[in-house]
Amino acid sequence: MTQTFRDPPCQAQKGSVFSSVQVFVEQMRTKGYAAASMKTSTRLVTDFAVWLDQHGIEGHSLSAKHIADYLDDRWLQRRRRRGDAFTLDAFARIVAPDEYGVRPEQRVVISPALRVRQEFEQYLLRERGLAAASIRLYGESVGRFLDGAFGSAEVRLDQLTAPDVIGFVQTEAARLRHPKRAQVMTTALRSFLQYGRYCGEIVADLHTCVPTVANWSLAGIPRTISPGQVQSLLGGCDRQSASGRRDYAMLVLISRLGLRASEVVDLTLDDIDWTEGAIRIRGPAQRADRLPLPADVGAALVDYLRHGRPDCTSRNVFIRSRAPLRALFGPSAVSCIVFRALRRAGIDSPTKGAHLLRHSLATQMLGGGASLGEIAEILRHRNPQTTTIYAKVDLVSLHTLALPWLGGVQ
């Protein structure tokens, strides 16, 4: 029998703290918390409101220290539970959003270097249309460069010299070690120096001074699993549960259409055209591609949307299975779902992330006779050179190119 949660009997109380209890309850209900969790949390915040009233603490003066003192009292009474601090933190942001929303210890002093970095990140977002993950990586590299060049002093980009740029790259490349990470760093630095010229703060063409880090492209081979293992992966999902229906729909999307993890997270209800049987994919650099929606993928999505997706205000297709009900938090959430699916299926794969299924799809298409151009179209590669790495796993075609061993048959 479903438990019905009753609103807290605190409406008759006076003061902003007590009036905020009802607002807190409504927020929990909207976010999809269970009745038992709402009951426990409401009892906690109501007790906290009484404690504040007894100590003569007004809502506008609420601080983190008051929460800590109250939790100490609960600990002495053996009433403190795990999660109490998180609940009271959320309640305090309702009671005093201006005073408590940003704690003094959380306030970040915007240094000149940080300000320039943030302006550069805004440029990457608005003018270049880079994805959030790329902006973060670029911003981190540029932030280290500015901190090393100017510290806490005023940023004067016109005072930068070629030795400053070369010295930073040499130091960072040694610290990062991995060639691909170093390559991202040099790309970010070149982009920033060009941005400085675009803003008129750099006169010399310093971006040509950025050294090239040795990185042999296409040196490795795609890491994949077999089609049979992909089917085992899909079969391991519990399609009788809401979370299992969600995970199955996500895995089918990636394994059949080669979606990136970020594209799965960003997929919205408006991106699915049921009439035309098509789906819109939001890729990097604010690009949008339209792909046909296979019947099995559409069936998995319908099953999840009808029987697994919780009711919430978010327009994203895939929602958290537990409260608070909202969109998945970044591509790492998708990779975690793939990792758990691999573990359930008992598959010992070379990699554990979502990109494994994207590589497996391309390899399967190649084995089925698809050309590299067709694979590039499905995977939505902007640079055809990116797709050529899959030629390494086409052993049948490579066998025709192999030269005979000069020493004869051994």
XYZ file of C-alpha atoms in Angstrom:
410
model
C 0.000 0.000 0.000
C 1.368 3.414 -0.960
C 2.265 5.612 1.992
C 0.709 9.082 1.949
C 2.850 11.911 3.238
C 1.133 14.649 5.208
C 2.320 18.237 5.218
C 4.155 19.384 8.377
C 2.038 20.976 11.111
C 4.130 24.125 11.179
C 2.013 26.563 9.200
C 0.661 28.145 12.358
C 4.144 29.093 13.463
C 5.437 32.605 12.919
C 8.682 33.700 11.320
C 10.518 33.191 8.079
C 12.218 30.006 9.258
C 8.952 28.154 9.945
C 7.328 29.421 6.754
C 10.264 28.016 4.795
C 9.543 24.482 5.992
C 6.535 24.212 3.677
C 8.616 25.519 0.757
C 11.234 22.872 1.536
C 8.593 20.129 1.554
C 7.217 21.228 -1.805
C 10.694 21.213 -3.304
C 11.302 17.664 -2.078
C 7.966 16.553 -3.512
C 8.802 18.127 -6.875
C 12.185 16.402 -6.971
C 10.553 13.011 -6.489
C 11.712 12.063 -2.985
C 9.939 9.141 -1.375
C 7.367 9.744 1.352
C 9.596 8.177 4.021
C 12.529 10.448 3.092
C 10.268 13.504 3.081
C 8.906 12.598 6.507
C 12.377 12.202 8.025
C 13.741 15.387 6.420
C 10.694 17.456 7.382
C 10.963 16.336 10.982
C 14.631 17.346 10.938
C 14.148 20.843 9.491
C 11.125 21.486 11.738
C 13.184 20.549 14.781
C 15.960 22.807 13.496
C 13.479 25.696 13.121
C 12.373 25.185 16.728
C 16.022 25.168 17.850
C 16.666 28.455 16.028
C 13.576 29.999 17.629
C 14.658 28.882 21.085
C 18.065 30.490 20.568
C 16.612 33.709 19.163
C 18.249 33.272 15.747
C 16.473 35.018 12.881
C 16.411 33.544 9.418
C 18.379 36.381 7.824
C 21.280 35.765 10.209
C 21.457 32.001 9.626
C 25.005 30.753 9.042
C 26.921 27.522 8.653
C 28.035 27.771 12.280
C 24.410 27.566 13.461
C 23.963 24.338 11.518
C 27.182 22.926 12.971
C 26.106 23.830 16.532
C 22.703 22.256 16.027
C 24.230 19.053 14.632
C 26.564 18.914 17.636
C 23.510 19.024 19.895
C 21.885 16.202 17.954
C 25.082 14.180 18.181
C 25.121 14.570 21.977
C 21.509 13.373 22.045
C 22.426 10.431 19.751
C 19.949 11.649 17.176
C 22.287 12.609 14.353
C 22.046 10.632 11.106
C 24.038 10.479 7.922
C 22.754 13.091 5.497
C 21.516 15.559 8.140
C 24.106 18.162 7.139
C 23.130 17.913 3.463
C 19.420 18.302 4.303
C 19.969 21.322 6.542
C 22.249 22.896 3.959
C 19.446 22.699 1.376
C 16.946 24.098 3.893
C 19.254 26.986 4.821
C 19.514 28.038 1.181
C 15.741 28.490 1.198
C 15.662 30.383 4.495
C 18.500 32.784 3.683
C 19.470 32.516 -0.006
C 21.456 35.770 -0.004
C 23.263 35.287 3.281
C 23.728 31.522 3.160
C 23.719 30.808 -0.591
C 27.404 31.728 -0.781
C 29.316 31.081 2.412
C 32.232 33.350 3.271
C 34.675 30.475 2.913
C 33.223 29.658 -0.515
C 33.537 33.130 -1.960
C 36.162 33.120 -4.682
C 38.357 36.147 -5.071
C 38.446 36.879 -8.782
C 42.116 37.407 -9.548
C 43.145 39.155 -12.776
C 44.318 35.819 -14.213
C 41.018 34.126 -13.360
C 39.050 36.996 -14.877
C 40.969 36.705 -18.173
C 40.485 32.938 -18.155
C 36.728 33.318 -17.665
C 36.509 35.828 -20.501
C 38.380 33.390 -22.746
C 35.995 30.578 -21.779
C 33.016 32.784 -22.635
C 34.610 33.460 -26.031
C 35.003 29.724 -26.639
C 31.350 29.179 -25.774
C 29.756 32.065 -27.665
C 32.064 32.581 -30.633
C 33.613 29.150 -31.163
C 30.734 26.990 -29.923
C 32.983 24.473 -28.161
C 31.536 21.750 -25.987
C 31.563 22.212 -22.212
C 34.206 19.498 -21.720
C 36.548 21.137 -24.257
C 36.061 24.556 -22.656
C 36.972 23.105 -19.280
C 40.164 21.501 -20.613
C 41.186 24.645 -22.481
C 40.429 26.811 -19.457
C 42.531 24.671 -17.125
C 45.580 24.882 -19.409
C 45.213 28.612 -19.972
C 44.673 29.175 -16.261
C 47.971 27.457 -15.420
C 49.720 29.492 -18.092
C 48.383 32.805 -16.759
C 49.141 31.895 -13.148
C 52.713 31.013 -14.084
C 53.239 34.113 -16.192
C 51.564 36.762 -13.999
C 50.681 35.212 -10.640
C 48.337 37.538 -8.742
C 49.527 40.632 -10.621
C 47.636 42.401 -13.381
C 47.558 40.439 -16.638
C 49.446 42.240 -19.410
C 49.255 40.047 -22.475
C 51.301 42.565 -24.481
C 54.283 41.748 -22.246
C 54.317 38.034 -23.127
C 57.359 36.794 -25.034
C 58.253 33.677 -26.994
C 60.474 32.314 -24.163
C 57.468 32.582 -21.789
C 55.393 30.429 -24.121
C 58.123 27.881 -24.875
C 59.130 27.537 -21.235
C 55.536 26.876 -20.152
C 55.022 24.210 -22.817
C 58.240 22.422 -21.889
C 57.334 22.401 -18.191
C 53.723 21.338 -18.754
C 54.596 18.616 -21.261
C 56.962 17.074 -18.715
C 54.272 17.279 -16.025
C 51.445 15.859 -18.125
C 53.606 13.058 -19.617
C 50.794 11.719 -21.788
C 51.226 12.979 -25.398
C 47.507 13.486 -26.011
C 47.083 15.591 -22.886
C 50.095 17.660 -23.860
C 48.627 18.102 -27.323
C 45.385 19.442 -25.847
C 47.452 21.865 -23.765
C 49.320 23.221 -26.788
C 46.088 23.523 -28.781
C 44.492 25.475 -25.925
C 47.503 27.770 -25.680
C 47.514 28.480 -29.418
C 43.804 29.261 -29.278
C 44.303 31.637 -26.352
C 47.178 33.500 -28.004
C 45.094 33.925 -31.150
C 42.258 35.158 -28.928
C 44.669 37.741 -27.471
C 45.386 39.043 -30.982
C 41.656 39.047 -31.725
C 41.110 41.268 -28.668
C 44.004 43.542 -29.670
C 46.016 42.832 -26.510
C 48.766 40.844 -28.264
C 50.596 42.405 -31.207
C 53.162 39.696 -31.994
C 51.967 36.446 -33.535
C 52.930 34.336 -30.519
C 50.764 31.349 -31.346
C 53.364 30.260 -33.923
C 55.908 30.027 -31.080
C 54.020 27.213 -29.354
C 56.164 24.065 -29.783
C 54.665 20.908 -31.226
C 54.505 17.951 -28.875
C 55.407 14.647 -30.528
C 52.291 12.543 -30.877
C 51.951 9.781 -33.447
C 48.357 9.901 -34.605
C 46.591 6.611 -35.336
C 49.359 4.774 -33.482
C 46.955 2.542 -31.594
C 44.054 0.372 -32.649
C 40.383 0.710 -31.630
C 39.501 -1.245 -28.527
C 36.283 -3.154 -29.070
C 34.120 -6.080 -28.026
C 32.512 -8.597 -30.346
C 28.885 -8.416 -31.566
C 28.062 -11.405 -29.365
C 29.405 -9.591 -26.326
C 27.340 -6.525 -27.219
C 24.221 -8.708 -27.200
C 25.231 -10.161 -23.828
C 25.682 -6.618 -22.553
C 22.157 -5.653 -23.638
C 20.675 -8.888 -22.360
C 22.041 -8.267 -18.875
C 19.738 -5.261 -18.324
C 16.738 -5.862 -16.066
C 14.009 -4.557 -18.372
C 11.342 -5.110 -15.717
C 12.681 -2.229 -13.608
C 12.643 1.479 -14.408
C 16.417 1.851 -14.182
C 16.920 -1.272 -16.288
C 14.679 0.098 -19.034
C 16.651 3.346 -18.982
C 20.022 1.607 -19.111
C 18.870 -0.672 -21.939
C 17.637 2.290 -24.018
C 20.926 4.123 -23.500
C 23.039 1.097 -24.407
C 20.976 0.433 -27.531
C 21.394 4.066 -28.609
C 25.169 3.887 -28.271
C 25.625 0.425 -29.767
C 23.298 1.014 -32.754
C 23.913 4.695 -33.561
C 27.397 5.217 -32.095
C 26.407 8.123 -29.882
C 28.969 9.763 -27.638
C 28.263 9.791 -23.903
C 27.736 13.563 -23.924
C 25.221 13.216 -26.770
C 23.217 10.688 -24.762
C 23.110 13.055 -21.786
C 22.054 16.034 -23.931
C 19.289 14.182 -25.788
C 15.898 15.826 -25.162
C 12.310 14.821 -25.809
C 12.154 17.433 -28.565
C 15.025 15.742 -30.428
C 12.939 12.664 -31.293
C 10.724 12.972 -34.353
C 8.332 10.047 -34.020
C 6.412 10.983 -37.176
C 9.446 10.917 -39.458
C 11.285 8.226 -37.499
C 14.369 10.365 -36.975
C 16.475 11.606 -34.110
C 18.497 14.801 -33.775
C 21.941 14.472 -32.222
C 23.588 17.506 -30.650
C 27.278 17.044 -31.228
C 30.412 19.099 -30.497
C 30.680 22.758 -31.542
C 26.874 23.164 -31.380
C 26.423 20.940 -34.425
C 23.164 19.058 -34.874
C 22.898 15.941 -37.037
C 19.725 14.119 -38.031
C 19.852 10.315 -38.105
C 17.197 7.704 -38.893
C 15.731 6.058 -35.814
C 15.995 2.250 -36.113
C 12.935 0.283 -35.026
C 14.677 -1.486 -32.128
C 16.075 1.793 -30.793
C 12.655 3.423 -31.044
C 11.031 0.494 -29.241
C 13.555 0.712 -26.391
C 12.944 4.451 -26.043
C 9.160 4.022 -26.054
C 9.370 1.318 -23.383
C 11.469 3.585 -21.158
C 9.393 6.731 -21.741
C 6.120 4.938 -21.011
C 7.100 2.618 -18.199
C 10.426 3.787 -16.756
C 10.935 7.539 -17.017
C 9.751 9.368 -13.870
C 7.600 12.471 -14.091
C 9.725 15.604 -13.736
C 10.182 19.069 -15.201
C 13.349 18.218 -17.150
C 13.062 17.830 -20.931
C 16.049 15.491 -21.086
C 15.194 11.976 -22.165
C 17.286 10.173 -19.561
C 16.646 11.012 -15.911
C 18.233 9.911 -12.656
C 16.549 6.873 -11.140
C 16.673 8.360 -7.634
C 15.739 11.708 -6.186
C 16.428 14.444 -6.947
C 14.859 13.654 -10.322
C 16.837 15.529 -12.944
C 19.020 14.952 -15.989
C 22.122 12.788 -15.706
C 25.143 14.701 -14.462
C 27.581 14.611 -17.360
C 29.068 11.935 -19.636
C 30.691 10.139 -16.703
C 27.227 8.954 -15.613
C 26.798 7.171 -18.951
C 30.251 5.593 -18.700
C 29.381 4.318 -15.207
C 26.235 2.660 -16.595
C 28.310 0.981 -19.336
C 30.857 -0.154 -16.751
C 28.174 -1.745 -14.574
C 26.622 -3.434 -17.608
C 30.002 -4.920 -18.581
C 30.467 -6.230 -15.074
C 26.978 -7.800 -15.005
C 27.638 -9.527 -18.335
C 31.041 -10.772 -17.161
C 32.840 -9.104 -20.068
C 36.523 -8.368 -19.542
C 36.891 -5.530 -22.044
C 40.065 -3.540 -22.823
C 38.297 -0.316 -21.782
C 35.245 0.258 -19.628
C 33.717 3.508 -20.910
C 30.902 4.379 -23.295
C 33.309 4.904 -26.211
C 33.936 1.155 -26.239
C 30.515 0.597 -27.842
C 31.113 3.359 -30.384
C 34.339 1.679 -31.498
C 32.611 -1.705 -31.537
C 29.876 -0.394 -33.849
C 32.427 0.968 -36.334
C 34.375 -2.291 -36.325
C 31.188 -4.310 -36.809
C 30.140 -2.095 -39.739
C 33.559 -2.502 -41.325
C 33.330 -6.268 -41.008
C 29.907 -6.131 -42.638
C 31.278 -4.450 -45.739
C 30.665 -0.775 -44.944
C 33.148 1.731 -46.328
C 35.119 4.161 -44.194
C 33.014 6.972 -45.634
C 29.807 5.319 -44.437
C 31.305 4.761 -40.996
C 32.388 8.408 -40.840
C 28.822 9.449 -41.703
C 27.303 7.350 -38.904
C 29.906 8.391 -36.321
C 29.665 12.004 -37.543
C 33.427 12.531 -37.873
C 34.252 16.019 -39.113
C 37.735 14.947 -40.169
C 37.824 11.839 -42.423
C 41.316 11.122 -41.086
C 39.717 10.184 -37.754
C 37.906 7.252 -39.339
C 41.006 5.739 -40.959
C 42.063 4.199 -37.646
C 39.423 1.498 -38.210
C 41.258 0.327 -41.327
C 43.741 -1.335 -38.950
C 41.155 -3.871 -37.834
C 40.066 -4.837 -41.365
C 42.316 -7.887 -41.430
C 40.850 -9.283 -44.657
C 41.718 -6.151 -46.644
C 45.087 -5.791 -44.942
C 45.968 -9.379 -45.843
C 45.851 -8.505 -49.558
C 48.410 -5.741 -48.964
C 50.881 -7.889 -47.037
C 54.193 -8.548 -48.809
C 55.650 -12.078 -48.855
C 58.368 -12.856 -46.329
C 61.764 -12.620 -48.082
C 63.142 -15.612 -46.255
C 60.463 -17.932 -47.601
C 58.210 -20.183 -45.598
C 59.580 -20.926 -42.122
